[in-house]
XYZ file of C-alpha atoms in Angstrom:
320
model
C -53.483 46.988 15.038
C -52.930 43.854 17.106
C -52.414 41.788 13.960
C -49.864 44.322 12.732
C -47.940 43.968 16.022
C -48.006 40.179 15.777
C -46.817 40.342 12.194
C -44.001 42.686 13.202
C -42.949 40.402 16.063
C -43.062 37.375 13.783
C -40.892 39.127 11.213
C -38.411 40.092 13.939
C -38.199 36.470 15.112
C -37.536 35.284 11.561
C -34.748 37.882 11.173
C -33.172 36.882 14.515
C -33.251 33.193 13.560
C -31.711 33.954 10.180
C -28.922 36.063 11.697
C -28.300 33.439 14.395
C -27.960 30.751 11.759
C -25.471 32.852 9.848
C -23.447 33.591 12.972
C -23.376 29.978 14.113
C -22.319 28.885 10.644
C -19.431 31.376 10.525
C -16.609 30.061 12.727
C -14.772 33.385 13.096
C -17.857 35.330 14.145
C -18.922 32.514 16.486
C -15.503 32.436 18.185
C -15.448 36.221 18.617
C -18.856 36.209 20.278
C -18.012 33.265 22.535
C -14.731 34.914 23.566
C -16.547 38.122 24.467
C -19.229 36.232 26.365
C -16.845 34.028 28.321
C -14.061 36.579 28.902
C -11.034 35.352 26.968
C -8.796 36.929 24.353
C -6.602 35.013 21.963
C -2.854 35.512 21.892
C -1.249 33.022 19.577
C -2.481 29.581 20.609
C -3.115 30.477 24.232
C -6.248 32.383 25.325
C -5.962 35.030 28.029
C -8.740 36.273 30.320
C -10.014 39.696 29.280
C -11.448 40.628 32.668
C -10.220 40.628 36.237
C -8.053 42.638 38.606
C -4.498 43.563 37.664
C -1.809 41.250 38.998
C 1.918 40.809 38.388
C 2.619 40.103 34.738
C -0.413 41.904 33.348
C -0.266 44.693 30.771
C -2.230 47.877 31.354
C -2.970 51.051 29.399
C -2.650 53.787 32.029
C -3.477 57.479 32.213
C -1.568 59.072 35.084
C -0.668 62.306 36.830
C 2.197 62.532 39.336
C 2.677 65.244 41.936
C 4.669 66.138 45.028
C 2.932 66.296 48.412
C 2.638 70.075 48.079
C 0.407 69.565 45.032
C 2.985 70.502 42.410
C 2.424 68.328 39.338
C 5.678 67.071 37.807
C 4.460 64.582 35.185
C 1.322 63.536 33.329
C 0.399 61.911 30.032
C -2.671 64.152 29.830
C -1.884 66.933 27.363
C -3.995 69.590 29.094
C -2.323 68.918 32.449
C 1.150 69.055 30.905
C 0.376 72.424 29.318
C -1.131 73.796 32.520
C 1.955 72.893 34.578
C 4.523 73.960 32.005
C 6.171 70.652 31.075
C 4.367 70.014 27.787
C 6.630 68.432 25.174
C 5.329 68.469 21.612
C 7.442 65.415 20.746
C 5.503 63.223 23.200
C 2.279 61.459 22.117
C 0.163 62.121 25.260
C -1.695 58.849 25.173
C -2.170 56.053 27.735
C 1.141 54.597 28.896
C 1.677 50.946 28.040
C 2.715 49.471 31.374
C 3.912 45.931 32.065
C 3.195 45.315 35.750
C 6.403 43.775 37.038
C 7.665 45.781 40.062
C 10.308 43.154 40.867
C 11.673 43.277 37.304
C 11.580 39.492 36.953
C 9.944 39.023 33.539
C 9.834 40.263 29.983
C 6.524 41.247 28.370
C 5.082 38.244 26.497
C 4.939 37.964 22.728
C 2.554 40.469 21.243
C 3.012 42.889 24.151
C 6.657 43.839 23.668
C 5.732 47.524 23.536
C 4.647 47.369 27.191
C 7.353 48.342 29.678
C 8.127 47.929 33.376
C 10.533 50.892 33.363
C 8.557 52.746 36.014
C 9.273 53.250 39.698
C 8.197 50.225 41.803
C 5.490 52.142 43.660
C 3.823 53.105 40.384
C 3.706 49.471 39.273
C 2.522 48.237 42.677
C -0.195 50.883 42.626
C -1.809 49.222 39.613
C -2.141 45.825 41.308
C -5.761 45.078 42.158
C -7.218 47.674 39.802
C -9.799 46.669 37.229
C -10.495 48.166 33.848
C -11.946 51.658 34.263
C -10.806 52.045 37.883
C -9.241 55.279 39.137
C -6.913 55.146 42.128
C -4.802 57.637 44.079
C -1.588 56.111 45.402
C 1.050 57.474 47.766
C 4.588 56.354 46.981
C 7.307 56.555 49.637
C 10.878 57.434 48.578
C 12.005 53.813 48.938
C 9.454 52.796 46.274
C 9.963 55.956 44.247
C 13.193 57.663 43.270
C 15.146 56.613 46.344
C 17.080 58.413 49.047
C 20.656 59.593 49.513
C 22.575 56.329 49.856
C 25.928 56.282 51.687
C 26.523 52.572 51.095
C 26.220 53.035 47.357
C 28.719 55.903 47.454
C 31.174 53.663 49.298
C 30.782 51.015 46.580
C 31.803 53.647 44.028
C 34.767 54.722 46.154
C 33.143 58.062 46.985
C 31.858 57.459 50.509
C 34.764 59.122 52.300
C 36.459 61.634 50.027
C 39.904 62.969 51.095
C 40.153 66.744 51.119
C 43.851 66.708 50.248
C 45.848 64.776 47.657
C 49.641 64.969 47.364
C 50.750 64.930 43.725
C 54.201 64.143 42.355
C 55.272 66.967 40.057
C 57.123 64.802 37.513
C 54.996 62.466 35.402
C 56.195 59.947 32.807
C 53.632 58.988 30.186
C 53.488 56.977 26.996
C 54.111 59.301 24.055
C 51.143 58.070 22.027
C 48.789 58.387 24.991
C 50.032 61.900 25.766
C 49.538 63.078 22.179
C 46.067 61.572 22.224
C 45.161 63.694 25.254
C 47.117 66.784 24.187
C 47.181 66.776 20.380
C 49.594 69.146 18.694
C 51.857 69.884 21.673
C 55.574 70.487 21.108
C 57.516 67.402 22.262
C 60.894 69.053 22.659
C 62.708 69.421 25.964
C 61.866 72.711 27.646
C 58.573 73.151 25.757
C 55.578 74.241 27.838
C 51.988 73.115 27.294
C 48.693 73.934 29.013
C 47.918 70.888 31.146
C 44.922 72.504 32.856
C 43.091 73.163 29.588
C 42.477 69.421 29.257
C 42.612 68.242 32.878
C 40.374 70.989 34.278
C 38.791 72.361 31.084
C 40.209 75.792 31.947
C 43.094 77.596 30.278
C 46.073 79.000 32.133
C 45.495 77.341 35.515
C 48.233 74.674 35.367
C 51.159 74.469 32.945
C 53.606 71.616 32.344
C 57.191 71.605 31.049
C 58.669 68.800 28.915
C 61.863 67.601 30.614
C 62.703 64.382 28.722
C 61.583 62.637 25.532
C 62.413 59.061 24.522
C 61.185 56.867 21.688
C 58.270 55.616 23.790
C 57.756 57.978 26.736
C 57.587 61.653 27.621
C 58.436 63.003 31.072
C 56.973 66.360 32.015
C 56.737 68.453 35.171
C 53.599 70.132 36.443
C 54.171 73.716 37.567
C 51.284 74.971 39.733
C 51.321 78.475 41.151
C 51.257 78.312 44.947
C 47.850 79.410 46.254
C 46.168 79.397 42.856
C 42.812 77.667 42.463
C 40.646 75.972 39.871
C 37.075 74.699 39.678
C 37.022 70.893 39.501
C 34.820 69.859 36.545
C 31.763 67.702 37.263
C 32.262 67.942 41.033
C 31.856 71.735 40.920
C 34.008 72.541 43.913
C 37.203 74.570 44.170
C 40.688 73.074 44.340
C 43.609 75.071 45.740
C 47.210 74.254 44.731
C 49.742 74.260 47.581
C 53.376 73.859 46.485
C 55.200 71.680 49.027
C 58.641 71.596 47.405
C 60.283 71.104 44.017
C 58.992 67.544 43.662
C 55.478 67.542 45.141
C 52.413 69.742 45.528
C 49.066 69.341 47.281
C 45.594 69.754 45.825
C 43.123 70.743 48.558
C 39.382 70.526 47.879
C 37.215 73.252 49.389
C 33.964 71.400 50.048
C 30.950 72.411 52.118
C 28.315 70.157 53.669
C 25.126 70.153 51.621
C 26.905 70.578 48.294
C 25.098 68.634 45.546
C 26.362 67.762 42.076
C 25.295 65.465 39.259
C 27.235 63.569 36.616
C 25.622 62.323 33.411
C 26.837 58.876 32.402
C 25.997 56.176 29.886
C 23.696 54.642 32.495
C 21.895 57.898 33.293
C 22.176 60.539 36.001
C 24.449 60.030 39.006
C 23.664 62.412 41.875
C 25.982 63.135 44.815
C 25.502 65.018 48.075
C 28.092 66.038 50.671
C 26.617 65.026 54.021
C 29.368 66.319 56.295
C 32.955 67.588 56.254
C 35.685 67.213 58.882
C 39.357 68.228 58.845
C 40.438 65.466 56.478
C 37.457 64.007 54.619
C 34.038 64.741 53.160
C 31.300 62.162 53.703
C 29.309 61.692 50.495
C 26.083 59.878 49.567
C 24.710 59.210 46.101
C 21.568 58.317 44.167
C 21.234 56.565 40.805
C 17.435 56.324 40.591
C 16.211 59.899 40.285
C 16.127 61.731 36.953
C 16.660 64.988 38.866
C 17.877 65.888 42.353
C 14.468 67.307 43.321
C 12.940 63.795 43.351
C 15.398 62.315 45.863
C 13.827 61.573 49.240
C 10.392 62.758 48.122
C 7.058 61.084 48.835
C 4.953 61.215 45.673
C 1.254 61.103 44.828
C -0.066 59.506 41.629
C -3.559 59.414 40.183
C -3.852 56.260 38.059
C -6.614 55.334 35.620
C -6.633 51.794 34.191
C -8.001 52.380 30.692
C -7.500 48.828 29.445
C -6.297 45.674 31.204
C -4.729 42.715 29.402
C -4.322 39.627 31.597
C -0.971 38.738 30.068
C 0.093 37.087 33.322
C -1.570 33.991 31.840
C 1.053 33.970 29.085
C 4.113 34.012 31.330
C 6.029 30.794 31.802
C 5.757 29.473 35.314
């Protein structure tokens, strides 16, 4: 029995030596083993460490769940969680998010990692810093590092900070003929003809008519004819405007706005959210937010559970 054991051990040693010789002779296999042993991955001509804590410029595969402080889950890339909380979308892959850790938005993902993105709120990206592969972390994200707050300064930059409640409008308007027909196609351009101005301007029929009073080769002059005391809902802003006829040449549009009123406008750049903070006799004070996908995220402190599934130390590939 002892001789059989020795023979078995001897055979095992011979096999190990043979395999080792094959491995050492094969350059590709040898490099793969050395890279695994010494913690580097190849990317082009420059090796990157394959272990270590996440830092700025790294790429991470992340499983996450986000919730409000009351425990309501609003987002997750875990399919079961999405179904449980009612926001499952069959068009989404429900797999680890490919995150490029760059909360200051200073870099682009390096070559070979272009499918990793930093298009996450800063607090999410900061929450990954210091994590190692396999780590799970719960992070609390304040509004300033999340979807922001109601910002008065930003509203002022957009000319919406102090919104006048009343605007005096001149009844007669002269407009380029081509431009007018572009806005109101098919209208009758003869003197005395009436067209529905409000159908285009306010997206509502019969609220404001206009009469053609003069037509030249290049321009058309028309007169707006509001009914005194009539009202219309202002599109996008979603508040009521009342028409007050001053005289034959001017009328006033008065906005009926209440403090706390919130409205959103979808633009090429995403959602623009507005909130009326206060109203006095002449103006409404308005703040806005461009960061939140929905109003419910504005000013909210968020909780995220983050799991670093895989860490790529791509910070080593960034140009210094």
